[in-house]
Amino acid sequence: MPTCDAPCRSLSQHLMAFAPVSTWVHSAPISATPKTSSHRPLCRPPRSSALNMVMEKPMSPSSNVHWSKYHIESFDSLHTRLGIDKLWQQDVDTNQYNAGDESQKATALEETLDDIIVTGDELLSTQSVVPWDTTTGVQSLSYLGRQVHFLRKRQKMLKTSYDECRRITAVFSKTFYLGTTFLSPAKRAAIWAIYAWCRRTDDLVDGPRVQQRQDQLRTVLAEWEQRLIGIFNGRARDSLDLALVDAIDQNPNITISPFRDMIRGMLMDVDQSRFETFDDLYVYCYRVAGTVGLMTLPVMGTVKPGREGLREAMGPALALGIGLQLTNILRDVGEDRLRGRIYIPLEDLRRFNYTEEDLFNCVLDSRYRELMKFEIARARSYFKEARKGVQLLAEDSRLPVQTSLDMYSQILDVLEENGYDNFNRRAYVSKTQKLITLPVSYLRCRTSEAWKPIRITAEFLLGVNQITSL
């Protein structure tokens, strides 16, 4: 990954980026309307007779770009500049959510079960209440009888809640869901609960029913953050919340910081349609994808126990999230263009003498191909960093992570095979290729040198790109 050519921003310039969402409601500016209309005609592949009409301007010799020689910037220096290095400090706020009084959390959960909202409507204004029978025969029971009644009701509701989280994960992220099926039942249920919360958070901003104006979305996200604080204090407003409450209770090392940062990432989607530098894009990628790694890492578990093991695995976990999001951005350039959005840093466009207007007009020439090579090399550098962390995870958690890493890496391969045309052709990995990748991912999780020749042979026979750094 190349280092940002623009002067690094001071840490003080990024303080607002990590402030609570509630302080954003009236303080953050609403971005101006993009210069280019968001209503774009669909790009059509040019006819062969018109190929010579496409601009084929080579890069300027003075640009001094060597995309094949990139190396990833130190995580420590990058995170220090952006303020991400302070995420896992055991501050008072984090301890407040994870080390609260257990009796109060139990009381809050018992009260929650008596008045829980129906799932299926993500809007905060939902008022329908499940008609759970919480009174019949309970008053006449002894204290022990009431506790047994509560536990039975809780287990029944939790099963329904986790089943719904599983369904949401399976519907909206098939590749991710496939990876979770290799986890133990307890781990996969917690991951599904986390994913369902992430899905709902994204839908507040990007969902099909979103009609709120930008200022209203700020209020909705601020309310969502308060609801999140309630979840970490043991209070659920609906059954999907209840699953996350239980997952946090079963995995006490889960902290609230990455959840709050994801909400801030949604605010960036509200405010921004351009990213000037890679630093800006990195903060966005961390918030909307890197945070997922930090949310799920305590569930996955590490070889080294406790927070020390989590801190050791944090860098690779973040790298995987950043790599996944960069891959999504490169895959979806054409779709984002139709929404008037450009996620590729503008400094990168200038580096290759490529303009916003060129992108909106689907100009696919040597400049754009070199730009895509640059961005693909950057994404791959993060996947390379992420591979270092697979062996730091608990043994039963390695295969899902390795599988996700391998399958997403292949999207970049397909993008190259498509001639870097992400305007008219969507890069995706077929179901057959995913099934072929599974045994290779399994072999890559084996640490013994005895497995190495078997892995290399399988990669060759199945046509999967070999990775020499394992």
Short mmCIF file of C-alpha atoms in Angstrom, two decimals:
data_model
loop_
_atom_site.label_atom_id
_atom_site.label_comp_id
_atom_site.label_asym_id
_atom_site.label_seq_id
_atom_site.Cartn_x
_atom_site.Cartn_y
_atom_site.Cartn_z
CA MET A 1 0.00 0.00 0.00
CA PRO A 2 1.47 3.39 -0.90
CA THR A 3 1.82 6.08 1.67
CA CYS A 4 -0.47 9.04 1.20
CA ASP A 5 1.27 11.70 -0.92
CA ALA A 6 -0.74 14.56 0.56
CA PRO A 7 0.47 16.09 3.85
CA CYS A 8 -0.89 14.10 6.79
CA ARG A 9 -3.63 15.77 8.74
CA SER A 10 -2.96 16.49 12.37
CA LEU A 11 -4.68 14.33 14.95
CA SER A 12 -6.77 17.28 16.10
CA GLN A 13 -8.41 17.43 12.68
CA HIS A 14 -9.75 13.91 13.22
CA LEU A 15 -11.11 14.40 16.75
CA MET A 16 -14.60 15.11 15.45
CA ALA A 17 -14.46 11.83 13.55
CA PHE A 18 -14.45 9.90 16.84
CA ALA A 19 -16.85 12.10 18.83
CA PRO A 20 -20.19 10.65 20.03
CA VAL A 21 -22.91 10.73 17.39
CA SER A 22 -25.09 12.93 19.58
CA THR A 23 -22.61 15.79 19.08
CA TRP A 24 -22.96 15.46 15.32
CA VAL A 25 -26.68 16.17 15.17
CA HIS A 26 -26.35 19.95 15.01
CA SER A 27 -22.66 20.42 14.36
CA ALA A 28 -21.72 18.48 11.23
CA PRO A 29 -22.27 20.34 7.94
CA ILE A 30 -24.41 18.89 5.20
CA SER A 31 -22.40 18.46 2.05
CA ALA A 32 -23.22 20.45 -1.01
CA THR A 33 -24.92 18.81 -3.94
CA PRO A 34 -22.36 17.06 -6.13
CA LYS A 35 -21.40 18.97 -9.23
CA THR A 36 -22.31 16.02 -11.41
CA SER A 37 -25.90 14.86 -11.53
CA SER A 38 -26.66 11.60 -9.73
CA HIS A 39 -28.98 10.63 -12.58
CA ARG A 40 -26.52 8.95 -14.89
CA PRO A 41 -27.24 7.10 -18.11
CA LEU A 42 -26.25 3.47 -18.06
CA CYS A 43 -22.80 2.81 -19.54
CA ARG A 44 -22.91 0.68 -22.64
CA PRO A 45 -19.92 -1.32 -23.84
CA PRO A 46 -18.45 0.52 -26.84
CA ARG A 47 -18.67 -1.10 -30.24
CA SER A 48 -15.42 -2.38 -31.69
CA SER A 49 -15.52 0.29 -34.41
CA ALA A 50 -15.57 3.01 -31.78
CA LEU A 51 -12.70 1.71 -29.66
CA ASN A 52 -10.23 4.13 -31.19
CA MET A 53 -12.42 7.04 -30.06
CA VAL A 54 -11.75 6.30 -26.37
CA MET A 55 -9.06 8.56 -24.97
CA GLU A 56 -5.81 6.63 -24.56
CA LYS A 57 -3.65 9.24 -22.86
CA PRO A 58 -0.68 7.65 -21.08
CA MET A 59 0.38 8.65 -17.58
CA SER A 60 2.63 11.65 -17.31
CA PRO A 61 6.29 10.61 -16.94
CA SER A 62 6.56 13.07 -14.08
CA SER A 63 3.90 11.30 -12.05
CA ASN A 64 6.55 8.91 -10.71
CA VAL A 65 4.00 6.15 -10.02
CA HIS A 66 5.24 2.59 -9.52
CA TRP A 67 2.10 0.69 -8.55
CA SER A 68 3.92 -2.67 -8.44
CA LYS A 69 6.25 -1.54 -5.63
CA TYR A 70 3.70 -0.65 -2.96
CA HIS A 71 4.19 -1.65 0.64
CA ILE A 72 1.64 -1.30 3.40
CA GLU A 73 2.02 1.54 5.85
CA SER A 74 2.67 0.59 9.47
CA PHE A 75 -0.62 0.05 11.30
CA ASP A 76 0.83 1.80 14.35
CA SER A 77 1.68 4.99 12.48
CA LEU A 78 -1.56 5.01 10.48
CA HIS A 79 -3.74 4.45 13.53
CA THR A 80 -1.84 7.01 15.59
CA ARG A 81 -2.45 9.63 12.91
CA LEU A 82 -6.15 8.81 12.71
CA GLY A 83 -6.77 8.24 16.42
CA ILE A 84 -7.71 4.57 16.00
CA ASP A 85 -4.88 3.46 18.29
CA LYS A 86 -6.92 4.57 21.34
CA LEU A 87 -9.85 2.24 20.61
CA TRP A 88 -8.83 -0.58 22.90
CA GLN A 89 -7.65 1.42 25.87
CA GLN A 90 -9.59 0.35 28.94
CA ASP A 91 -11.17 3.72 29.60
CA VAL A 92 -13.98 4.46 31.98
CA ASP A 93 -16.66 4.48 29.30
CA THR A 94 -15.79 1.03 27.96
CA ASN A 95 -15.68 -0.48 31.43
CA GLN A 96 -19.01 1.11 32.22
CA TYR A 97 -20.76 -0.91 29.51
CA ASN A 98 -18.93 -4.20 30.02
CA ALA A 99 -18.57 -4.33 33.78
CA GLY A 100 -21.97 -3.09 34.92
CA ASP A 101 -23.77 -4.49 37.91
CA GLU A 102 -25.00 -7.94 36.89
CA SER A 103 -28.11 -7.79 39.06
CA GLN A 104 -29.21 -4.56 37.38
CA LYS A 105 -28.66 -6.09 33.92
CA ALA A 106 -30.67 -9.16 34.89
CA THR A 107 -33.49 -6.94 36.16
CA ALA A 108 -33.41 -4.90 32.96
CA LEU A 109 -33.60 -8.04 30.85
CA GLU A 110 -36.51 -9.43 32.86
CA GLU A 111 -38.41 -6.15 32.41
CA THR A 112 -37.58 -6.22 28.69
CA LEU A 113 -39.10 -9.66 28.21
CA ASP A 114 -42.44 -8.42 29.51
CA ASP A 115 -42.85 -5.82 26.76
CA ILE A 116 -40.88 -6.66 23.64
CA ILE A 117 -41.44 -5.23 20.18
CA VAL A 118 -42.15 -7.32 17.11
CA THR A 119 -39.20 -7.70 14.70
CA GLY A 120 -39.38 -7.03 11.01
CA ASP A 121 -39.67 -3.24 11.05
CA GLU A 122 -36.36 -1.47 11.50
CA LEU A 123 -37.96 1.95 12.00
CA LEU A 124 -37.60 3.23 15.55
CA SER A 125 -41.25 4.24 15.61
CA THR A 126 -42.49 0.62 15.60
CA GLN A 127 -45.11 0.21 18.33
CA SER A 128 -46.49 -3.32 17.82
CA VAL A 129 -46.00 -5.48 20.91
CA VAL A 130 -45.72 -9.24 21.07
CA PRO A 131 -48.60 -10.66 23.15
CA TRP A 132 -46.39 -12.70 25.48
CA ASP A 133 -48.35 -14.05 28.46
CA THR A 134 -46.28 -12.72 31.34
CA THR A 135 -48.87 -12.73 34.13
CA THR A 136 -51.08 -15.82 33.97
CA GLY A 137 -50.13 -18.15 36.80
CA VAL A 138 -46.92 -16.30 37.59
CA GLN A 139 -48.06 -14.38 40.64
CA SER A 140 -49.01 -17.59 42.45
CA LEU A 141 -45.60 -19.15 41.88
CA SER A 142 -42.83 -19.13 44.44
CA TYR A 143 -39.67 -17.08 43.85
CA LEU A 144 -37.92 -20.16 42.49
CA GLY A 145 -40.92 -20.92 40.28
CA ARG A 146 -40.90 -17.39 38.86
CA GLN A 147 -37.17 -17.68 38.09
CA VAL A 148 -37.72 -20.99 36.29
CA HIS A 149 -40.64 -19.45 34.37
CA PHE A 150 -38.45 -16.49 33.41
CA LEU A 151 -35.59 -18.69 32.22
CA ARG A 152 -37.90 -20.89 30.14
CA LYS A 153 -39.50 -17.87 28.52
CA ARG A 154 -36.09 -16.32 27.91
CA GLN A 155 -34.72 -19.44 26.22
CA LYS A 156 -37.77 -19.73 23.98
CA MET A 157 -37.51 -16.09 22.91
CA LEU A 158 -33.76 -16.31 22.42
CA LYS A 159 -34.12 -19.25 20.07
CA THR A 160 -36.63 -17.30 17.99
CA SER A 161 -34.36 -14.24 18.07
CA TYR A 162 -31.25 -16.10 16.97
CA ASP A 163 -33.19 -17.91 14.22
CA GLU A 164 -34.24 -14.54 12.81
CA CYS A 165 -30.64 -13.27 12.98
CA ARG A 166 -29.52 -16.38 11.12
CA ARG A 167 -32.14 -15.79 8.42
CA ILE A 168 -31.07 -12.15 7.98
CA THR A 169 -27.42 -13.18 7.63
CA ALA A 170 -28.24 -15.92 5.11
CA VAL A 171 -30.36 -13.61 2.98
CA PHE A 172 -28.13 -10.53 2.88
CA SER A 173 -24.60 -12.00 2.94
CA LYS A 174 -24.38 -15.49 1.50
CA THR A 175 -20.56 -15.65 1.53
CA PHE A 176 -20.35 -14.40 5.11
CA TYR A 177 -23.09 -16.83 6.18
CA LEU A 178 -21.28 -19.74 4.55
CA GLY A 179 -18.20 -18.92 6.62
CA THR A 180 -20.16 -18.81 9.87
CA THR A 181 -21.52 -22.31 9.37
CA PHE A 182 -18.06 -23.69 10.22
CA LEU A 183 -18.14 -22.12 13.69
CA SER A 184 -19.40 -23.78 16.85
CA PRO A 185 -23.14 -23.25 17.52
CA ALA A 186 -22.53 -20.68 20.28
CA LYS A 187 -20.05 -18.67 18.22
CA ARG A 188 -22.11 -18.68 15.05
CA ALA A 189 -25.22 -17.52 16.93
CA ALA A 190 -23.32 -14.56 18.42
CA ILE A 191 -21.89 -13.66 14.99
CA TRP A 192 -25.39 -13.75 13.48
CA ALA A 193 -26.65 -11.41 16.21
CA ILE A 194 -23.82 -8.96 15.51
CA TYR A 195 -24.39 -9.14 11.76
CA ALA A 196 -28.14 -8.50 12.18
CA TRP A 197 -27.35 -5.34 14.18
CA CYS A 198 -24.88 -4.20 11.48
CA ARG A 199 -27.44 -4.91 8.76
CA ARG A 200 -30.10 -2.87 10.53
CA THR A 201 -27.66 -0.03 11.13
CA ASP A 202 -26.83 0.09 7.43
CA ASP A 203 -30.52 -0.03 6.50
CA LEU A 204 -31.17 3.12 8.53
CA VAL A 205 -29.18 5.00 5.89
CA ASP A 206 -29.20 2.79 2.79
CA GLY A 207 -32.33 0.68 3.19
CA PRO A 208 -35.03 0.53 0.48
CA ARG A 209 -37.59 2.31 2.69
CA VAL A 210 -35.34 5.21 3.70
CA GLN A 211 -37.05 8.48 2.79
CA GLN A 212 -35.77 10.76 5.52
CA ARG A 213 -33.86 13.92 4.73
CA GLN A 214 -30.27 14.17 5.89
CA ASP A 215 -31.07 16.15 9.04
CA GLN A 216 -33.69 13.55 10.02
CA LEU A 217 -31.19 10.73 9.50
CA ARG A 218 -28.87 12.41 11.99
CA THR A 219 -31.59 12.28 14.61
CA VAL A 220 -32.42 8.65 13.76
CA LEU A 221 -28.74 7.65 14.10
CA ALA A 222 -28.40 9.56 17.39
CA GLU A 223 -31.43 7.65 18.72
CA TRP A 224 -29.92 4.41 17.41
CA GLU A 225 -26.77 5.08 19.40
CA GLN A 226 -28.80 5.60 22.57
CA ARG A 227 -30.57 2.33 21.85
CA LEU A 228 -27.14 0.69 21.48
CA ILE A 229 -26.10 1.97 24.90
CA GLY A 230 -29.26 0.37 26.27
CA ILE A 231 -28.32 -2.96 24.68
CA PHE A 232 -24.92 -2.86 26.40
CA ASN A 233 -26.77 -2.19 29.65
CA GLY A 234 -28.96 -5.27 29.13
CA ARG A 235 -32.06 -3.59 27.66
CA ALA A 236 -33.62 -4.83 24.40
CA ARG A 237 -36.41 -3.08 22.51
CA ASP A 238 -37.17 -5.99 20.20
CA SER A 239 -36.20 -9.61 19.74
CA LEU A 240 -33.21 -8.84 17.49
CA ASP A 241 -31.86 -6.57 20.23
CA LEU A 242 -32.41 -9.43 22.66
CA ALA A 243 -30.11 -11.73 20.68
CA LEU A 244 -27.34 -9.10 20.79
CA VAL A 245 -27.88 -8.55 24.53
CA ASP A 246 -27.37 -12.27 25.07
CA ALA A 247 -24.32 -12.40 22.75
CA ILE A 248 -22.68 -9.57 24.71
CA ASP A 249 -23.52 -11.30 27.98
CA GLN A 250 -21.91 -14.53 26.73
CA ASN A 251 -18.84 -12.71 25.36
CA PRO A 252 -17.87 -10.06 27.94
CA ASN A 253 -14.84 -8.86 25.93
CA ILE A 254 -17.14 -7.32 23.31
CA THR A 255 -16.84 -3.53 23.67
CA ILE A 256 -19.17 -0.78 22.56
CA SER A 257 -16.54 1.31 20.73
CA PRO A 258 -16.65 -0.44 17.32
CA PHE A 259 -20.46 -0.45 17.35
CA ARG A 260 -20.54 3.29 17.94
CA ASP A 261 -17.90 3.83 15.27
CA MET A 262 -20.03 1.96 12.73
CA ILE A 263 -22.86 4.40 13.41
CA ARG A 264 -20.41 7.22 12.64
CA GLY A 265 -19.59 5.44 9.41
CA MET A 266 -23.27 5.66 8.47
CA LEU A 267 -23.08 9.40 9.11
CA MET A 268 -20.22 9.62 6.64
CA ASP A 269 -22.49 8.01 4.03
CA VAL A 270 -25.04 10.71 4.77
CA ASP A 271 -22.55 13.58 4.50
CA GLN A 272 -19.96 12.50 1.97
CA SER A 273 -20.03 11.46 -1.67
CA ARG A 274 -16.30 12.04 -2.22
CA PHE A 275 -13.07 11.24 -0.34
CA GLU A 276 -10.16 13.56 -0.93
CA THR A 277 -7.34 11.37 0.43
CA PHE A 278 -6.80 7.72 1.35
CA ASP A 279 -6.67 8.80 5.00
CA ASP A 280 -10.29 9.93 4.64
CA LEU A 281 -11.27 6.70 2.91
CA TYR A 282 -9.42 4.62 5.51
CA VAL A 283 -11.47 6.16 8.34
CA TYR A 284 -14.64 5.33 6.39
CA CYS A 285 -13.50 1.76 5.65
CA TYR A 286 -12.54 1.27 9.28
CA ARG A 287 -15.95 2.44 10.47
CA VAL A 288 -18.17 0.47 8.11
CA ALA A 289 -16.06 -2.72 7.79
CA GLY A 290 -13.00 -2.75 10.06
CA THR A 291 -15.31 -2.37 13.04
CA VAL A 292 -16.95 -5.71 12.19
CA GLY A 293 -13.61 -7.41 12.81
CA LEU A 294 -13.35 -5.77 16.23
CA MET A 295 -16.95 -6.69 17.07
CA THR A 296 -16.49 -10.34 16.18
CA LEU A 297 -12.91 -10.88 17.36
CA PRO A 298 -13.90 -11.50 21.02
CA VAL A 299 -16.41 -14.11 19.78
CA MET A 300 -13.89 -15.81 17.50
CA GLY A 301 -11.37 -16.07 20.31
CA THR A 302 -7.58 -16.08 20.12
CA VAL A 303 -4.79 -18.54 20.88
CA LYS A 304 -3.44 -16.19 23.52
CA PRO A 305 -6.20 -15.66 26.09
CA GLY A 306 -7.56 -12.34 27.33
CA ARG A 307 -7.24 -8.82 26.02
CA GLU A 308 -3.56 -9.30 25.25
CA GLY A 309 -4.48 -11.87 22.60
CA LEU A 310 -7.23 -9.61 21.25
CA ARG A 311 -4.83 -6.69 20.90
CA GLU A 312 -2.32 -8.88 19.08
CA ALA A 313 -4.96 -9.98 16.57
CA MET A 314 -6.54 -6.52 16.20
CA GLY A 315 -4.22 -5.34 13.39
CA PRO A 316 -4.90 -8.30 11.07
CA ALA A 317 -8.63 -8.16 11.92
CA LEU A 318 -8.73 -4.50 10.89
CA ALA A 319 -6.69 -5.25 7.77
CA LEU A 320 -9.23 -7.89 6.70
CA GLY A 321 -12.11 -5.45 7.14
CA ILE A 322 -10.29 -2.72 5.20
CA GLY A 323 -9.40 -5.18 2.42
CA LEU A 324 -13.01 -6.39 2.16
CA GLN A 325 -14.36 -2.83 1.93
CA LEU A 326 -11.77 -1.74 -0.62
CA THR A 327 -12.74 -4.77 -2.71
CA ASN A 328 -16.43 -3.82 -2.43
CA ILE A 329 -15.58 -0.30 -3.57
CA LEU A 330 -13.69 -1.52 -6.64
CA ARG A 331 -16.42 -4.03 -7.50
CA ASP A 332 -19.20 -1.43 -7.20
CA VAL A 333 -17.67 1.57 -9.02
CA GLY A 334 -20.36 1.38 -11.71
CA GLU A 335 -23.25 1.16 -9.24
CA ASP A 336 -21.90 3.94 -7.04
CA ARG A 337 -21.48 6.12 -10.13
CA LEU A 338 -25.25 5.91 -10.75
CA ARG A 339 -25.79 7.28 -7.22
CA GLY A 340 -23.39 10.18 -7.79
CA ARG A 341 -20.78 8.67 -5.45
CA ILE A 342 -17.03 8.20 -5.91
CA TYR A 343 -15.28 6.23 -3.18
CA ILE A 344 -11.90 6.09 -4.91
CA PRO A 345 -9.78 8.87 -3.34
CA LEU A 346 -9.67 11.95 -5.52
CA GLU A 347 -5.91 12.18 -4.95
CA ASP A 348 -5.61 8.81 -6.72
CA LEU A 349 -7.65 10.05 -9.69
CA ARG A 350 -5.34 13.06 -10.02
CA ARG A 351 -2.28 10.82 -9.74
CA PHE A 352 -3.35 9.06 -12.94
CA ASN A 353 -4.69 12.19 -14.72
CA TYR A 354 -8.20 10.73 -14.52
CA THR A 355 -11.14 13.04 -13.77
CA GLU A 356 -14.53 12.67 -12.12
CA GLU A 357 -16.13 13.43 -15.45
CA ASP A 358 -14.17 10.59 -17.03
CA LEU A 359 -15.50 8.23 -14.38
CA PHE A 360 -19.10 9.35 -14.82
CA ASN A 361 -18.71 8.90 -18.58
CA CYS A 362 -17.29 5.38 -18.11
CA VAL A 363 -13.98 6.15 -19.81
CA LEU A 364 -12.10 2.85 -19.76
CA ASP A 365 -8.61 3.61 -21.07
CA SER A 366 -4.98 3.08 -20.06
CA ARG A 367 -5.25 5.70 -17.31
CA TYR A 368 -8.19 3.93 -15.71
CA ARG A 369 -6.55 0.52 -16.00
CA GLU A 370 -3.43 1.81 -14.26
CA LEU A 371 -5.64 3.37 -11.58
CA MET A 372 -7.38 0.02 -11.03
CA LYS A 373 -4.02 -1.79 -10.83
CA PHE A 374 -3.01 0.73 -8.17
CA GLU A 375 -6.17 0.19 -6.12
CA ILE A 376 -6.10 -3.61 -6.50
CA ALA A 377 -2.48 -3.69 -5.30
CA ARG A 378 -3.52 -1.68 -2.25
CA ALA A 379 -6.43 -4.01 -1.43
CA ARG A 380 -4.20 -7.06 -1.81
CA SER A 381 -1.66 -5.59 0.57
CA TYR A 382 -4.36 -5.53 3.25
CA PHE A 383 -5.34 -9.13 2.53
CA LYS A 384 -1.67 -10.06 2.87
CA GLU A 385 -1.57 -8.37 6.28
CA ALA A 386 -4.83 -10.09 7.30
CA ARG A 387 -3.39 -13.56 6.55
CA LYS A 388 -0.85 -13.05 9.33
CA GLY A 389 -3.69 -13.05 11.86
CA VAL A 390 -5.44 -16.29 10.92
CA GLN A 391 -3.07 -18.39 13.04
CA LEU A 392 -3.61 -16.01 15.98
CA LEU A 393 -7.28 -17.03 16.17
CA ALA A 394 -8.72 -19.94 18.10
CA GLU A 395 -8.42 -23.08 16.00
CA ASP A 396 -12.17 -23.49 15.41
CA SER A 397 -12.42 -19.89 14.12
CA ARG A 398 -9.69 -20.00 11.48
CA LEU A 399 -11.56 -21.66 8.62
CA PRO A 400 -14.42 -19.10 8.41
CA VAL A 401 -11.96 -16.21 8.34
CA GLN A 402 -9.63 -17.89 5.84
CA THR A 403 -12.61 -18.75 3.63
CA SER A 404 -13.88 -15.18 3.59
CA LEU A 405 -10.39 -13.90 2.88
CA ASP A 406 -9.83 -16.31 -0.02
CA MET A 407 -13.23 -15.76 -1.64
CA TYR A 408 -13.02 -11.97 -1.49
CA SER A 409 -9.46 -12.04 -2.85
CA GLN A 410 -10.82 -13.82 -5.92
CA ILE A 411 -13.13 -10.88 -6.68
CA LEU A 412 -9.98 -8.88 -7.44
CA ASP A 413 -8.81 -11.69 -9.74
CA VAL A 414 -12.13 -11.57 -11.62
CA LEU A 415 -11.89 -7.78 -11.93
CA GLU A 416 -8.52 -8.23 -13.64
CA GLU A 417 -9.91 -10.96 -15.90
CA ASN A 418 -12.72 -8.56 -16.90
CA GLY A 419 -10.11 -6.10 -18.18
CA TYR A 420 -10.75 -3.78 -15.19
CA ASP A 421 -14.24 -3.04 -16.55
CA ASN A 422 -16.32 -2.46 -13.44
CA PHE A 423 -18.67 -0.10 -15.29
CA ASN A 424 -20.47 -2.75 -17.31
CA ARG A 425 -19.40 -6.06 -15.73
CA ARG A 426 -19.83 -7.01 -12.09
CA ALA A 427 -16.94 -9.02 -10.65
CA TYR A 428 -18.25 -11.93 -8.60
CA VAL A 429 -17.21 -15.43 -7.56
CA SER A 430 -19.52 -18.20 -8.75
CA LYS A 431 -20.99 -20.80 -6.40
CA THR A 432 -18.87 -23.48 -8.07
CA GLN A 433 -15.70 -21.50 -7.49
CA LYS A 434 -16.66 -20.96 -3.85
CA LEU A 435 -17.08 -24.70 -3.35
CA ILE A 436 -13.72 -25.32 -5.02
CA THR A 437 -12.12 -22.76 -2.70
CA LEU A 438 -13.33 -24.43 0.52
CA PRO A 439 -10.86 -27.35 0.61
CA VAL A 440 -7.99 -24.99 -0.26
CA SER A 441 -9.00 -22.66 2.58
CA TYR A 442 -9.09 -25.65 4.92
CA LEU A 443 -5.55 -26.67 3.92
CA ARG A 444 -4.32 -23.10 4.36
CA CYS A 445 -5.46 -23.23 7.98
CA ARG A 446 -3.19 -26.21 8.70
CA THR A 447 0.00 -25.08 10.47
CA SER A 448 2.06 -28.26 10.06
CA GLU A 449 4.65 -28.25 7.26
CA ALA A 450 3.43 -31.74 6.34
CA TRP A 451 0.30 -30.15 4.85
CA LYS A 452 2.23 -27.71 2.61
CA PRO A 453 2.81 -29.99 -0.43
CA ILE A 454 -0.82 -31.16 -0.26
CA ARG A 455 -2.00 -27.54 -0.19
CA ILE A 456 0.20 -26.53 -3.12
CA THR A 457 -1.00 -29.53 -5.15
CA ALA A 458 -4.65 -28.74 -4.36
CA GLU A 459 -4.17 -25.08 -5.38
CA PHE A 460 -2.64 -26.19 -8.68
CA LEU A 461 -5.24 -28.86 -9.48
CA LEU A 462 -8.22 -26.69 -8.51
CA GLY A 463 -6.90 -23.58 -10.27
CA VAL A 464 -6.75 -21.44 -7.13
CA ASN A 465 -4.00 -18.81 -7.02
CA GLN A 466 -1.13 -19.99 -4.88
CA ILE A 467 -0.06 -17.94 -1.86
CA THR A 468 3.63 -18.28 -1.14
CA SER A 469 3.62 -16.23 2.06
CA LEU A 470 1.72 -18.83 4.11
#
